[in-house]
PDB file of C-alpha atoms in Angstrom:
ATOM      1  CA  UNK C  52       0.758  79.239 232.858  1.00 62.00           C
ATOM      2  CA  UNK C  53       2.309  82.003 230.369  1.00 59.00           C
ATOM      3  CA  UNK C  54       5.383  80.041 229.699  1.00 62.00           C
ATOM      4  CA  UNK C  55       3.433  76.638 228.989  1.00 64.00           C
ATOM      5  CA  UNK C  56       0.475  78.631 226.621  1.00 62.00           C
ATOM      6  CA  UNK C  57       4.448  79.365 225.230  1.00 65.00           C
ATOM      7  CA  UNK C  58       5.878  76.049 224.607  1.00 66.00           C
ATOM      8  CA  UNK C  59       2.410  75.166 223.263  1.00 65.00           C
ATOM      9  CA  UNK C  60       2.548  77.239 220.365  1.00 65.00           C
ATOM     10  CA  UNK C  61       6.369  77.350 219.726  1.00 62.00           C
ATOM     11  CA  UNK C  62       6.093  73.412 219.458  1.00 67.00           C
ATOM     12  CA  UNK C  63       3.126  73.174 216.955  1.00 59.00           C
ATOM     13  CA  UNK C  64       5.180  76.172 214.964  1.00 62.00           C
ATOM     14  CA  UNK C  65       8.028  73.797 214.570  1.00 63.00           C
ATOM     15  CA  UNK C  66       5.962  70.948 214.341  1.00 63.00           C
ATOM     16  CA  UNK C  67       4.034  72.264 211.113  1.00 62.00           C
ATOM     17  CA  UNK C  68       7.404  73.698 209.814  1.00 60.00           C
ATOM     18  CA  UNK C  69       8.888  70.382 209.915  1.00 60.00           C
ATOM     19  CA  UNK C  70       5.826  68.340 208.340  1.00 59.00           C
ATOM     20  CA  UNK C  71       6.180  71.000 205.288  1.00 56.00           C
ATOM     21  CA  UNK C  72       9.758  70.748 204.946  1.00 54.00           C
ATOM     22  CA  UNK C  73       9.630  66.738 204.908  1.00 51.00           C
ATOM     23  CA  UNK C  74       6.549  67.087 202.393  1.00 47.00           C
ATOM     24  CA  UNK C  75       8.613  69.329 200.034  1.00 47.00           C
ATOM     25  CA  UNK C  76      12.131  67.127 199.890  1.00 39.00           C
ATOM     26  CA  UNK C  77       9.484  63.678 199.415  1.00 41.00           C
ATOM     27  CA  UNK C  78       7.784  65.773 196.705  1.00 38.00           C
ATOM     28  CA  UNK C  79      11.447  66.848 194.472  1.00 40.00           C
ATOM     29  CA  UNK C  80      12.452  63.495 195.738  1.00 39.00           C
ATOM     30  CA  UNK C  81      10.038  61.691 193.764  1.00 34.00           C
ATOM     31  CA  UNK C  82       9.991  63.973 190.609  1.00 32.00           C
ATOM     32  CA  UNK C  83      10.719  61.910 187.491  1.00 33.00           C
ATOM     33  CA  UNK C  84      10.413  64.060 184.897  1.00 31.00           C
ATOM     34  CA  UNK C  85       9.380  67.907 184.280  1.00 33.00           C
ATOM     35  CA  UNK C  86       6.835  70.120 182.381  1.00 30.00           C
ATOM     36  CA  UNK C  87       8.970  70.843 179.479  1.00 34.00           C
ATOM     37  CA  UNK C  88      10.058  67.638 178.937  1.00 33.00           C
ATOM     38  CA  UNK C  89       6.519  65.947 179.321  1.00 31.00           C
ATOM     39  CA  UNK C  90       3.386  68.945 179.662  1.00 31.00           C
ATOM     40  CA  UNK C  91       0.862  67.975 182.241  1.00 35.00           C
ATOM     41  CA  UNK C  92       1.544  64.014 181.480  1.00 35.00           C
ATOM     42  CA  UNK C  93       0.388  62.951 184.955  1.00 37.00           C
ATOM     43  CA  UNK C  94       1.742  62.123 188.197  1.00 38.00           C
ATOM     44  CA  UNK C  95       3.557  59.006 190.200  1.00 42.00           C
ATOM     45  CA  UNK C  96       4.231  57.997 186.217  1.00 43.00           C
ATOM     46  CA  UNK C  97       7.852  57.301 185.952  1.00 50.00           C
ATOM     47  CA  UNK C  98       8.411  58.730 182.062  1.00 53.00           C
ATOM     48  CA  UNK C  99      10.953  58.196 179.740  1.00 55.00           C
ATOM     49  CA  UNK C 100      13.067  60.904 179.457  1.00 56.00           C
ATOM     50  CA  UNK C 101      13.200  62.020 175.517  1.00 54.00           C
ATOM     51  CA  UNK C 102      17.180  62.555 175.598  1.00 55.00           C
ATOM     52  CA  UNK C 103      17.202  59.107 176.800  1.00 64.00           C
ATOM     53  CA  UNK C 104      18.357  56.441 174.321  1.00 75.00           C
ATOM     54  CA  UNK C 105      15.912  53.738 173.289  1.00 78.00           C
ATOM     55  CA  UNK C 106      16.650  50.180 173.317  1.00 81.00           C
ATOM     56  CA  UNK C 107      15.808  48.990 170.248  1.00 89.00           C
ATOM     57  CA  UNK C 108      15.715  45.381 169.279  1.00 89.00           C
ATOM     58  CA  UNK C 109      18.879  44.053 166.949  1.00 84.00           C
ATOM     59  CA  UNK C 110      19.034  40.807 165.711  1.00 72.00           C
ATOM     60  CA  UNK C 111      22.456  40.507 165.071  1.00 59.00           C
ATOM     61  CA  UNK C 112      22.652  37.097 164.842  1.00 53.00           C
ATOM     62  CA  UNK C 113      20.166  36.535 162.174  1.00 45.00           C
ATOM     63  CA  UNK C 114      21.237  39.407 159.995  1.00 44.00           C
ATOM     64  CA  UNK C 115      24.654  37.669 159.878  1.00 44.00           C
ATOM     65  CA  UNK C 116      23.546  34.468 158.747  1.00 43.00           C
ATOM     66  CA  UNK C 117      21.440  36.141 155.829  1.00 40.00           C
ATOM     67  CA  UNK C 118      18.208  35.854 157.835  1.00 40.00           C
ATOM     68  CA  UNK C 119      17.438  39.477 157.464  1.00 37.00           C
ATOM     69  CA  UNK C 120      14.540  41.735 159.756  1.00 38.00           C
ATOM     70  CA  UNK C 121      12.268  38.960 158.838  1.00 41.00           C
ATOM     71  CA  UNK C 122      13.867  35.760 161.140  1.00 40.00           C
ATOM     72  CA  UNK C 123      13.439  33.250 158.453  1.00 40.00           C
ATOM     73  CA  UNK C 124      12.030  31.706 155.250  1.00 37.00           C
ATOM     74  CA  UNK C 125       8.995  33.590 154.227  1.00 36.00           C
ATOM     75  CA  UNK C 126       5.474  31.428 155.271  1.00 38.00           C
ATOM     76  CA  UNK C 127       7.845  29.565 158.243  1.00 43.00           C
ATOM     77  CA  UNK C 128       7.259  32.829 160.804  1.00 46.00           C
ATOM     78  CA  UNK C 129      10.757  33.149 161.551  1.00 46.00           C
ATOM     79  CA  UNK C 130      11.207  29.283 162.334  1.00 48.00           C
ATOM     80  CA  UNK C 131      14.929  29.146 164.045  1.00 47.00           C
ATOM     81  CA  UNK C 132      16.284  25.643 164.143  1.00 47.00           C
ATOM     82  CA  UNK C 133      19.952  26.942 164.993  1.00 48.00           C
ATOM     83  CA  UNK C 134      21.140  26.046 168.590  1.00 48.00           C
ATOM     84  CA  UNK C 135      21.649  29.094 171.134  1.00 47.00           C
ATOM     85  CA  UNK C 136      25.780  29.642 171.888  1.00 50.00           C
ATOM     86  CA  UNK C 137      25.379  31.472 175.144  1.00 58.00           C
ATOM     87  CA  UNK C 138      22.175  31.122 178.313  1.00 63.00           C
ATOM     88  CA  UNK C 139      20.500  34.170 178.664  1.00 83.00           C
ATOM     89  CA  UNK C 140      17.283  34.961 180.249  1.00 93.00           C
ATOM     90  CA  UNK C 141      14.022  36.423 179.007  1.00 96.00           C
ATOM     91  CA  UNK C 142      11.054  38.511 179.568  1.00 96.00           C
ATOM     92  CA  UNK C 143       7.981  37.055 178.462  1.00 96.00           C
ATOM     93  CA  UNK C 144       4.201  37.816 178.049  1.00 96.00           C
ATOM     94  CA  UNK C 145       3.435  36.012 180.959  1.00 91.00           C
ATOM     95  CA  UNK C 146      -0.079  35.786 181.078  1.00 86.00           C
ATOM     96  CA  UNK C 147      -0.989  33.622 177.551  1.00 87.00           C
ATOM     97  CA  UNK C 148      -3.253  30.322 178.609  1.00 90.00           C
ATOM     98  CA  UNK C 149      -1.654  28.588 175.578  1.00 95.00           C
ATOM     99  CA  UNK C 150       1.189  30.545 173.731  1.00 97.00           C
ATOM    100  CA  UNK C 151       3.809  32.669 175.345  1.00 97.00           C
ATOM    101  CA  UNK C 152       5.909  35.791 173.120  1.00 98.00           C
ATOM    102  CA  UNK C 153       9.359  36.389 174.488  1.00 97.00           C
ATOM    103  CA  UNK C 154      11.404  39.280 174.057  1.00 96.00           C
ATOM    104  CA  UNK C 155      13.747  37.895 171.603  1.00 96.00           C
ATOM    105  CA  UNK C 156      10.456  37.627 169.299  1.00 97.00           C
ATOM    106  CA  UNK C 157      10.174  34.389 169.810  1.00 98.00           C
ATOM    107  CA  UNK C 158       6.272  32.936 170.139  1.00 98.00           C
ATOM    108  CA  UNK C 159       5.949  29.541 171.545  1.00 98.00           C
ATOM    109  CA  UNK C 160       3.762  27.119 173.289  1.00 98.00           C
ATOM    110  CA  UNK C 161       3.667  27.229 177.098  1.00 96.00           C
ATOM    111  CA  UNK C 162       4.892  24.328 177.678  1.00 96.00           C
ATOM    112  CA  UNK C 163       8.070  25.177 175.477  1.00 97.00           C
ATOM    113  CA  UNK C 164       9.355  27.744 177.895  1.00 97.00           C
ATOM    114  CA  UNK C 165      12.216  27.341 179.464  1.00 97.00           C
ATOM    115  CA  UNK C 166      12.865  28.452 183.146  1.00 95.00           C
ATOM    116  CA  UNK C 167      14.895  31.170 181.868  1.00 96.00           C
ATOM    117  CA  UNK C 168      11.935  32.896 180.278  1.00 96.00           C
ATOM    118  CA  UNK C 169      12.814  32.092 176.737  1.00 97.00           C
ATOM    119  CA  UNK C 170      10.873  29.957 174.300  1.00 97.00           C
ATOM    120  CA  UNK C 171      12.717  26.652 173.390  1.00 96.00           C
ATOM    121  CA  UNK C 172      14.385  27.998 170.037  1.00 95.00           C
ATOM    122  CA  UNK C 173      14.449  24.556 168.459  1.00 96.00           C
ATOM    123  CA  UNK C 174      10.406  23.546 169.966  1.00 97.00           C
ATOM    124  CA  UNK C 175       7.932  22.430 166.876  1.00 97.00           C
ATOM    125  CA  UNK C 176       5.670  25.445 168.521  1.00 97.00           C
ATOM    126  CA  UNK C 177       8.532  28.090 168.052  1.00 98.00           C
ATOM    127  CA  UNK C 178       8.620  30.657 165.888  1.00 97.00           C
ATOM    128  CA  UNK C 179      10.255  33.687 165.550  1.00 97.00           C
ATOM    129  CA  UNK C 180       8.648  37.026 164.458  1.00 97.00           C
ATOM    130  CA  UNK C 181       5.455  35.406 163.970  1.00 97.00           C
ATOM    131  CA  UNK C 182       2.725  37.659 162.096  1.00 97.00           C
ATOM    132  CA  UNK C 183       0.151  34.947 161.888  1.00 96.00           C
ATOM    133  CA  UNK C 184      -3.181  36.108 161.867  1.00 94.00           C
ATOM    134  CA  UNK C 185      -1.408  39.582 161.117  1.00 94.00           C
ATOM    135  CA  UNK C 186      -2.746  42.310 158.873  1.00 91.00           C
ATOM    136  CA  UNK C 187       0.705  43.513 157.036  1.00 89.00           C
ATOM    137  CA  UNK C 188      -1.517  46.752 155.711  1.00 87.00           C
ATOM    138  CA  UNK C 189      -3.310  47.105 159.141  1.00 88.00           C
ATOM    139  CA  UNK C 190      -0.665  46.402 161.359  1.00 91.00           C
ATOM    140  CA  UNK C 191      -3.416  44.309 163.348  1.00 92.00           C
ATOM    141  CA  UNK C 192      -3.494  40.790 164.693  1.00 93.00           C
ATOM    142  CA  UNK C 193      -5.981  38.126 165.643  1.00 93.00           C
ATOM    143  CA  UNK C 194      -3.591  36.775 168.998  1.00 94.00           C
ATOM    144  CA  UNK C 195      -2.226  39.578 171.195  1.00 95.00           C
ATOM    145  CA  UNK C 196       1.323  37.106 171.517  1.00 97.00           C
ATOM    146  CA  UNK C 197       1.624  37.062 167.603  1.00 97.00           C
ATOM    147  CA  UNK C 198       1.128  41.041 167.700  1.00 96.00           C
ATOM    148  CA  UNK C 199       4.055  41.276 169.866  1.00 97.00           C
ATOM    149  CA  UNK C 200       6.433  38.608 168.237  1.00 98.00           C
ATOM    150  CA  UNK C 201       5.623  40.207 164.722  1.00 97.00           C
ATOM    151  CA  UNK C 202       6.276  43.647 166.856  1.00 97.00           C
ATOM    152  CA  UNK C 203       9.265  42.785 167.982  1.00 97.00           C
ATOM    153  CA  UNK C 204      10.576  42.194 164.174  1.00 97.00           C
ATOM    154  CA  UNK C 205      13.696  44.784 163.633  1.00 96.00           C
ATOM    155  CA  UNK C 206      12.372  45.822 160.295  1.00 95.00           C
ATOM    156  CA  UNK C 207       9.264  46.845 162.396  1.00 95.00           C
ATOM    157  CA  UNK C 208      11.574  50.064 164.107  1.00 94.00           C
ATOM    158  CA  UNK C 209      10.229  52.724 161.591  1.00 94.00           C
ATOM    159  CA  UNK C 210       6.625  51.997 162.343  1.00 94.00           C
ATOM    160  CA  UNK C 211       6.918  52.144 166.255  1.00 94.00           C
ATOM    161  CA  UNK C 212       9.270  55.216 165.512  1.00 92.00           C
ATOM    162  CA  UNK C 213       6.260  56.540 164.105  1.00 92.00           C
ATOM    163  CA  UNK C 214       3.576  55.089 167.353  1.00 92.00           C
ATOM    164  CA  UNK C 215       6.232  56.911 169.992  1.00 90.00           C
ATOM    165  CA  UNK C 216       6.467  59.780 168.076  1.00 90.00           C
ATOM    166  CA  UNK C 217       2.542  59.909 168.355  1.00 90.00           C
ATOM    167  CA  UNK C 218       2.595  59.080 171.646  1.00 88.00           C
ATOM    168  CA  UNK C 219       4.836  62.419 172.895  1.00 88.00           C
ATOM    169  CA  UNK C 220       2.487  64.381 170.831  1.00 90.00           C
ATOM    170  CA  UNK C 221      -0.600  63.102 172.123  1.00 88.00           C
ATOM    171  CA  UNK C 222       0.968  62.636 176.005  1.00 88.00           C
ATOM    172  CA  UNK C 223       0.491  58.900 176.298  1.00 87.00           C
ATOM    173  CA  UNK C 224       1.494  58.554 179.819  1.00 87.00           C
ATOM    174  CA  UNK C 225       1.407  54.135 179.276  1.00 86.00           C
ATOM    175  CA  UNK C 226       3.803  54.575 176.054  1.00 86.00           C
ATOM    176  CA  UNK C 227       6.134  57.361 177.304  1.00 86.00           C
ATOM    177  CA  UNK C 228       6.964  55.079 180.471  1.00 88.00           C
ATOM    178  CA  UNK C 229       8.625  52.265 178.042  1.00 91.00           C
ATOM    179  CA  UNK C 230      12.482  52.119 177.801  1.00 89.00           C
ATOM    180  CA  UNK C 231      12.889  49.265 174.909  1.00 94.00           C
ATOM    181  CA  UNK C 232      11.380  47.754 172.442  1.00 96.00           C
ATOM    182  CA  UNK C 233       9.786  44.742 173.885  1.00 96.00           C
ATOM    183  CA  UNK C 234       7.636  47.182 176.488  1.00 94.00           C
ATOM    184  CA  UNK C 235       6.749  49.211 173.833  1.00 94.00           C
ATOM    185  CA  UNK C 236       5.451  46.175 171.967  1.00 95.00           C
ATOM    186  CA  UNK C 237       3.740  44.853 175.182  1.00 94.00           C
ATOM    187  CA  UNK C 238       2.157  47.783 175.677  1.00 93.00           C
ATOM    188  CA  UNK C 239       1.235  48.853 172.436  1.00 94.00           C
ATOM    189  CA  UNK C 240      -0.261  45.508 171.771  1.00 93.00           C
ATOM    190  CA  UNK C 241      -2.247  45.687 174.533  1.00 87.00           C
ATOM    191  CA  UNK C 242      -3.559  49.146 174.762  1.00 68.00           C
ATOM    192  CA  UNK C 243      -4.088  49.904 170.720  1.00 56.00           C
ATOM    193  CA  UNK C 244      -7.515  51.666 169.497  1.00 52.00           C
ATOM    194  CA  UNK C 245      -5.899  51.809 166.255  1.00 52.00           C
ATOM    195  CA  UNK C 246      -8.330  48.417 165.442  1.00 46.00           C
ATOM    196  CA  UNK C 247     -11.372  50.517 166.837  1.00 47.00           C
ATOM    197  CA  UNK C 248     -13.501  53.812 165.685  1.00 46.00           C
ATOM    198  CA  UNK C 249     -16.246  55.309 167.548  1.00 45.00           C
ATOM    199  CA  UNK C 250     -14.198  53.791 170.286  1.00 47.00           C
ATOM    200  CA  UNK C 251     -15.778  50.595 171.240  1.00 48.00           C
ATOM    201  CA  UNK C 252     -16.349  48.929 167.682  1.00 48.00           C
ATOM    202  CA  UNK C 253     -14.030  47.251 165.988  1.00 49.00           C
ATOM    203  CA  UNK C 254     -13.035  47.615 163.117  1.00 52.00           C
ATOM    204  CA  UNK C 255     -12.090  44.142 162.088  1.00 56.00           C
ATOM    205  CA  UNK C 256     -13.831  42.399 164.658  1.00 57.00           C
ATOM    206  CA  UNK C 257     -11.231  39.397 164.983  1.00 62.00           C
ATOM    207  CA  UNK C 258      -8.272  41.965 164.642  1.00 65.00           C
ATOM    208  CA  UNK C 259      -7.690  43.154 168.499  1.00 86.00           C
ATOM    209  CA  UNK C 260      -4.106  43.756 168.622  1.00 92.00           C
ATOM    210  CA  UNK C 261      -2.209  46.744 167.098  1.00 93.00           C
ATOM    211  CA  UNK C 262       1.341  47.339 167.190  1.00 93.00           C
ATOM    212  CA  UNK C 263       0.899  50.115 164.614  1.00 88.00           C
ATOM    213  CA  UNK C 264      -1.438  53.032 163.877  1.00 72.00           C
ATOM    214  CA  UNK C 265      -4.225  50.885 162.154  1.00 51.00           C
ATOM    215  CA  UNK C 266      -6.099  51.717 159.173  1.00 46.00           C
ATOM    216  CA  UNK C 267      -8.601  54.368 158.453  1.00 43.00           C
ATOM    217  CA  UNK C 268     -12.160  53.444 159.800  1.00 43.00           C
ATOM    218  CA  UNK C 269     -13.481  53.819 156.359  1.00 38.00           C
ATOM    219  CA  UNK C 270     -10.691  51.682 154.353  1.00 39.00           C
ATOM    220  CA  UNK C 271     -11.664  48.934 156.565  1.00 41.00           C
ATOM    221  CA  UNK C 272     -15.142  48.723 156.514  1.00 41.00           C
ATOM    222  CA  UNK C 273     -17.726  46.515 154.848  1.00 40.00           C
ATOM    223  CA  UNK C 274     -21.184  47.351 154.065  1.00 38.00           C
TER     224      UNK C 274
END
């Protein structure tokens, strides 16, 4: 009776050992990123590591052929009639009932994407680096997929220097976790108060979509 009372407690002392020691090596295991690099930033978050290089957007391309950061003739939103040398694929916005941004900057209609992802470069609906319905001063727009083709416009890089510089001050978990340019325009798109004060009212009420820090609530407001 002694030696089974025994057993007993030797094997739920090497039971509850083990369930520790498993719960410890998942815990490091999972560990993407550490206090010094990223304060209390939040968990399960898998964060961009500051040391990390970030992938901008280069339009190599275009600067070549004199197009410059903008992607075309002013007014023509970065209108690309040139035909693409090489197939590639593309991440997109996905979710736009009518108009679709890809991650080359292109903004197109629906129906002009390809099954690669891209927009049809040479598609009446395509243009590149859009900014229509874009504030230049604001940094706002009136279509969250014309926020992120304008975004996605290289001469754009010192601004969103500027947002994920902000965002590792501030801790923003959703902007740390972005590795390249498109995310960051995704997200900041997407996620912006800058077009908000008092937090729920907006500051130019058809201007929803930031991909900058947005004006001062008092610049922008009309009596």
């Amino acid at each position: 009776m002694v030696k089974a009372k025994w057993r007993l407690a030797l094997a739920v002392l090497f039971g509850t050992g083990a369930i520790i020691l498993l719960s410890k090596v998942s815990l490091q295991g999972s560990t993407t990123f550490t206090r010094e690099e990223y304060g209390h930033a939040g968990h399960g978050i898998q964060l961009r590591n500051l040391k990390q290089p970030f992938n901008w957007h280069e339009d190599q391309e275009w600067a070549e052929g004199g197009g410059g950061g903008g992607g075309g003739p002013p007014g023509t939103g970065g209108q690309h009639n040139e035909t693409t040398h090489e197939i590639s694929t593309c991440r997109n916005s996905v979710q736009g009932k009518m108009i679709i941004a890809d991650d080359k900057g292109f903004v197109c209609h629906r129906n002009d994407v390809l099954q690669s992802g891209c927009c049809h470069e040479n598609a009446t609906s395509s243009r590149r680096y859009s900014c229509d319905g874009c504030s230049e001063s604001s940094g706002c727009c009136k279509v969250y997929e014309h926020c992120i083709s304008c975004c996605m416009d290289p001469k754009r890089k010192p601004v969103l220097m500027n947002v994920l510089n902000e965002a590792n001050a501030l801790k923003n978990i959703l902007l740390l976790s972005v590795s390249d340019h498109f995310e960051l325009c995704l997200a900041k798109c997407r996620t912006s108060s800058s077009s908000v004060h008092h937090e729920n009212v907006y500051i130019n009420p058809m201007d929803n979509f930031c991909f900058s820090k947005g004006p001062a609530a008092h610049s922008e407001e009309k009596s």
